[in-house]
GROMACS .gro file of C-alpha atoms in nm:
model
  225
    1UNK     CA    1   3.976  11.462   1.190
    2UNK     CA    2   3.954  11.263   1.514
    3UNK     CA    3   4.157  11.537   1.685
    4UNK     CA    4   3.921  11.815   1.579
    5UNK     CA    5   3.613  11.606   1.647
    6UNK     CA    6   3.726  11.543   2.003
    7UNK     CA    7   3.841  11.900   2.066
    8UNK     CA    8   3.503  12.032   1.947
    9UNK     CA    9   3.311  11.798   2.176
   10UNK     CA   10   3.207  11.535   1.924
   11UNK     CA   11   3.207  11.159   1.954
   12UNK     CA   12   3.283  10.863   1.728
   13UNK     CA   13   2.922  10.837   1.605
   14UNK     CA   14   2.912  11.193   1.472
   15UNK     CA   15   2.889  11.236   1.095
   16UNK     CA   16   3.204  11.361   0.920
   17UNK     CA   17   3.217  11.502   0.568
   18UNK     CA   18   3.552  11.546   0.392
   19UNK     CA   19   3.529  11.802   0.111
   20UNK     CA   20   3.816  11.818  -0.140
   21UNK     CA   21   4.007  12.142  -0.193
   22UNK     CA   22   3.884  12.359  -0.481
   23UNK     CA   23   4.253  12.407  -0.575
   24UNK     CA   24   4.449  12.154  -0.779
   25UNK     CA   25   4.789  12.012  -0.691
   26UNK     CA   26   4.922  12.158  -1.018
   27UNK     CA   27   4.886  12.508  -0.875
   28UNK     CA   28   5.153  12.446  -0.612
   29UNK     CA   29   5.508  12.325  -0.654
   30UNK     CA   30   5.582  12.165  -0.316
   31UNK     CA   31   5.935  12.071  -0.215
   32UNK     CA   32   6.067  11.918   0.108
   33UNK     CA   33   6.421  11.967   0.231
   34UNK     CA   34   6.530  11.688   0.464
   35UNK     CA   35   6.713  11.892   0.726
   36UNK     CA   36   6.692  11.877   1.104
   37UNK     CA   37   6.559  12.197   1.258
   38UNK     CA   38   6.545  12.051   1.608
   39UNK     CA   39   6.673  12.284   1.878
   40UNK     CA   40   7.006  12.103   1.914
   41UNK     CA   41   7.070  12.128   1.538
   42UNK     CA   42   6.963  12.485   1.473
   43UNK     CA   43   7.304  12.649   1.465
   44UNK     CA   44   7.435  12.417   1.195
   45UNK     CA   45   7.106  12.435   1.004
   46UNK     CA   46   7.136  12.810   0.938
   47UNK     CA   47   7.371  12.797   0.637
   48UNK     CA   48   7.176  12.524   0.450
   49UNK     CA   49   6.850  12.711   0.512
   50UNK     CA   50   6.993  13.037   0.382
   51UNK     CA   51   7.130  12.858   0.076
   52UNK     CA   52   6.792  12.702   0.000
   53UNK     CA   53   6.607  13.030   0.041
   54UNK     CA   54   6.863  13.218  -0.168
   55UNK     CA   55   6.845  12.963  -0.450
   56UNK     CA   56   6.465  12.974  -0.442
   57UNK     CA   57   6.438  13.351  -0.476
   58UNK     CA   58   6.721  13.393  -0.727
   59UNK     CA   59   6.591  13.114  -0.952
   60UNK     CA   60   6.230  13.236  -0.938
   61UNK     CA   61   6.223  13.608  -0.846
   62UNK     CA   62   5.910  13.733  -0.676
   63UNK     CA   63   5.745  13.790  -0.340
   64UNK     CA   64   5.801  13.538  -0.061
   65UNK     CA   65   5.709  13.475   0.300
   66UNK     CA   66   5.953  13.279   0.517
   67UNK     CA   67   5.805  13.138   0.840
   68UNK     CA   68   6.000  13.028   1.149
   69UNK     CA   69   5.897  12.856   1.475
   70UNK     CA   70   6.044  13.136   1.692
   71UNK     CA   71   6.190  13.485   1.676
   72UNK     CA   72   6.521  13.350   1.800
   73UNK     CA   73   6.550  13.109   1.508
   74UNK     CA   74   6.423  13.376   1.268
   75UNK     CA   75   6.696  13.617   1.375
   76UNK     CA   76   6.968  13.351   1.348
   77UNK     CA   77   6.877  13.293   0.983
   78UNK     CA   78   6.807  13.660   0.913
   79UNK     CA   79   7.159  13.766   1.015
   80UNK     CA   80   7.314  13.520   0.770
   81UNK     CA   81   7.056  13.593   0.500
   82UNK     CA   82   7.138  13.964   0.494
   83UNK     CA   83   7.508  13.898   0.441
   84UNK     CA   84   7.447  13.716   0.112
   85UNK     CA   85   7.126  13.880  -0.014
   86UNK     CA   86   7.176  14.254  -0.008
   87UNK     CA   87   7.004  14.276  -0.347
   88UNK     CA   88   6.676  14.138  -0.210
   89UNK     CA   89   6.435  14.366  -0.026
   90UNK     CA   90   6.377  14.206   0.315
   91UNK     CA   91   6.115  14.301   0.573
   92UNK     CA   92   6.071  14.145   0.916
   93UNK     CA   93   5.775  14.086   1.146
   94UNK     CA   94   5.833  14.274   1.469
   95UNK     CA   95   5.750  14.137   1.810
   96UNK     CA   96   5.501  14.415   1.885
   97UNK     CA   97   5.360  14.564   1.569
   98UNK     CA   98   5.066  14.805   1.579
   99UNK     CA   99   4.792  14.806   1.315
  100UNK     CA  100   4.972  15.062   1.102
  101UNK     CA  101   5.294  14.860   1.100
  102UNK     CA  102   5.108  14.541   1.013
  103UNK     CA  103   4.931  14.714   0.726
  104UNK     CA  104   5.261  14.853   0.594
  105UNK     CA  105   5.415  14.504   0.604
  106UNK     CA  106   5.132  14.359   0.394
  107UNK     CA  107   5.120  14.656   0.156
  108UNK     CA  108   5.484  14.587   0.066
  109UNK     CA  109   5.366  14.275  -0.119
  110UNK     CA  110   5.260  14.424  -0.452
  111UNK     CA  111   5.224  14.246  -0.783
  112UNK     CA  112   5.443  14.502  -0.961
  113UNK     CA  113   5.748  14.495  -0.733
  114UNK     CA  114   6.061  14.565  -0.940
  115UNK     CA  115   6.281  14.364  -0.703
  116UNK     CA  116   6.219  14.043  -0.516
  117UNK     CA  117   6.066  14.092  -0.172
  118UNK     CA  118   6.105  13.856   0.123
  119UNK     CA  119   5.912  13.880   0.447
  120UNK     CA  120   6.046  13.701   0.756
  121UNK     CA  121   5.764  13.602   0.994
  122UNK     CA  122   5.678  13.357   1.272
  123UNK     CA  123   5.446  13.059   1.261
  124UNK     CA  124   5.123  13.119   1.446
  125UNK     CA  125   5.166  13.496   1.414
  126UNK     CA  126   4.946  13.760   1.254
  127UNK     CA  127   5.085  13.701   0.904
  128UNK     CA  128   5.048  13.324   0.901
  129UNK     CA  129   4.668  13.321   0.893
  130UNK     CA  130   4.377  13.533   0.780
  131UNK     CA  131   4.561  13.733   0.511
  132UNK     CA  132   4.499  13.729   0.134
  133UNK     CA  133   4.788  13.805  -0.100
  134UNK     CA  134   4.640  13.698  -0.432
  135UNK     CA  135   4.814  13.657  -0.765
  136UNK     CA  136   5.170  13.782  -0.787
  137UNK     CA  137   5.148  13.955  -0.450
  138UNK     CA  138   5.282  13.624  -0.314
  139UNK     CA  139   5.480  13.374  -0.521
  140UNK     CA  140   5.613  13.140  -0.256
  141UNK     CA  141   5.617  13.031   0.106
  142UNK     CA  142   5.893  12.863   0.305
  143UNK     CA  143   5.811  12.695   0.636
  144UNK     CA  144   6.104  12.610   0.862
  145UNK     CA  145   6.026  12.333   1.111
  146UNK     CA  146   5.703  12.152   1.192
  147UNK     CA  147   5.561  12.421   1.420
  148UNK     CA  148   5.582  12.228   1.747
  149UNK     CA  149   5.500  12.446   2.051
  150UNK     CA  150   5.776  12.496   2.303
  151UNK     CA  151   5.798  12.231   2.572
  152UNK     CA  152   5.658  12.368   2.894
  153UNK     CA  153   5.447  12.303   3.201
  154UNK     CA  154   5.114  12.376   3.033
  155UNK     CA  155   5.190  12.160   2.728
  156UNK     CA  156   5.302  11.876   2.950
  157UNK     CA  157   4.973  11.896   3.140
  158UNK     CA  158   4.787  11.866   2.810
  159UNK     CA  159   5.005  11.572   2.711
  160UNK     CA  160   4.940  11.392   3.041
  161UNK     CA  161   4.566  11.459   3.019
  162UNK     CA  162   4.526  11.304   2.675
  163UNK     CA  163   4.758  11.015   2.755
  164UNK     CA  164   4.541  10.948   3.058
  165UNK     CA  165   4.229  10.904   2.846
  166UNK     CA  166   4.394  10.666   2.601
  167UNK     CA  167   4.505  10.907   2.329
  168UNK     CA  168   4.850  10.999   2.202
  169UNK     CA  169   4.933  11.278   2.444
  170UNK     CA  170   5.235  11.403   2.252
  171UNK     CA  171   5.040  11.435   1.928
  172UNK     CA  172   4.752  11.618   2.094
  173UNK     CA  173   4.979  11.857   2.285
  174UNK     CA  174   5.246  11.920   2.022
  175UNK     CA  175   5.216  11.758   1.678
  176UNK     CA  176   4.858  11.848   1.584
  177UNK     CA  177   4.872  12.213   1.703
  178UNK     CA  178   5.212  12.250   1.536
  179UNK     CA  179   5.102  12.113   1.201
  180UNK     CA  180   4.792  12.332   1.214
  181UNK     CA  181   5.026  12.634   1.216
  182UNK     CA  182   5.219  12.490   0.922
  183UNK     CA  183   4.901  12.442   0.718
  184UNK     CA  184   4.783  12.794   0.802
  185UNK     CA  185   5.115  12.942   0.688
  186UNK     CA  186   5.129  12.740   0.367
  187UNK     CA  187   4.767  12.829   0.301
  188UNK     CA  188   4.863  13.194   0.248
  189UNK     CA  189   4.990  13.104  -0.099
  190UNK     CA  190   4.694  12.975  -0.302
  191UNK     CA  191   4.397  13.205  -0.247
  192UNK     CA  192   4.212  13.169  -0.578
  193UNK     CA  193   4.167  12.923  -0.864
  194UNK     CA  194   4.423  13.117  -1.071
  195UNK     CA  195   4.703  13.144  -0.812
  196UNK     CA  196   5.023  12.945  -0.853
  197UNK     CA  197   5.342  12.931  -0.649
  198UNK     CA  198   5.600  12.737  -0.454
  199UNK     CA  199   5.601  12.593  -0.103
  200UNK     CA  200   5.922  12.466   0.059
  201UNK     CA  201   5.892  12.267   0.382
  202UNK     CA  202   6.225  12.247   0.563
  203UNK     CA  203   6.247  11.962   0.814
  204UNK     CA  204   6.330  11.594   0.788
  205UNK     CA  205   6.018  11.505   0.987
  206UNK     CA  206   5.801  11.589   0.686
  207UNK     CA  207   5.924  11.263   0.534
  208UNK     CA  208   5.790  11.055   0.825
  209UNK     CA  209   5.454  10.879   0.769
  210UNK     CA  210   5.297  11.055   1.069
  211UNK     CA  211   5.365  11.401   0.929
  212UNK     CA  212   5.294  11.312   0.568
  213UNK     CA  213   4.950  11.189   0.675
  214UNK     CA  214   4.879  11.539   0.809
  215UNK     CA  215   4.965  11.719   0.484
  216UNK     CA  216   4.682  11.830   0.254
  217UNK     CA  217   4.627  11.602  -0.044
  218UNK     CA  218   4.730  11.877  -0.287
  219UNK     CA  219   5.070  11.901  -0.110
  220UNK     CA  220   5.149  11.531  -0.123
  221UNK     CA  221   5.282  11.534  -0.479
  222UNK     CA  222   5.605  11.687  -0.347
  223UNK     CA  223   5.963  11.652  -0.465
  224UNK     CA  224   6.281  11.660  -0.257
  225UNK     CA  225   6.491  11.976  -0.257
   0.00000   0.00000   0.00000
């Protein structure tokens, strides 16, 4: 809350109201897989990720969205996924989709699909926020990584700025924006009081106190994959 208060121009004396979610923790089965998805570990993470996703869909058939921090990582996993999951209908977010292509992607998620459907998408993209796939149109979400923006000149400027005014520059430049993307993606799942489903968070950092503190309360009753 302090992050958003500062970014919106507030100060420490401003009133803050925390309103609980209208959805219960029982609606969502949250699992965390302790696996490094850091850049240096991505090649060896592909097989375990594919295994987890395959087990998830085969054990509980339905419609799923899999989110990745980049197209490069998405394609690494996608290539391996297709080798072992030819029986699962798989659609992929393109890098430059027009309105018609976006609509067709979303329309593929129907409650009466005869076969399981998996959509591969990127965190922070058009399918990770602002879409409603209620009921059995979406049965589960997998988020790979913690959504950290790529290291770069602009992000480092943000980091230095916040460090210079006594705040945690790394958190303000990377952690908070990244986790916001994670929460947006996971939030696609439960869109009404009757929705239920599964969320799998794949990254060992989700077990660290800093990241657990940023999870919604109705995600904190998680189990390990």
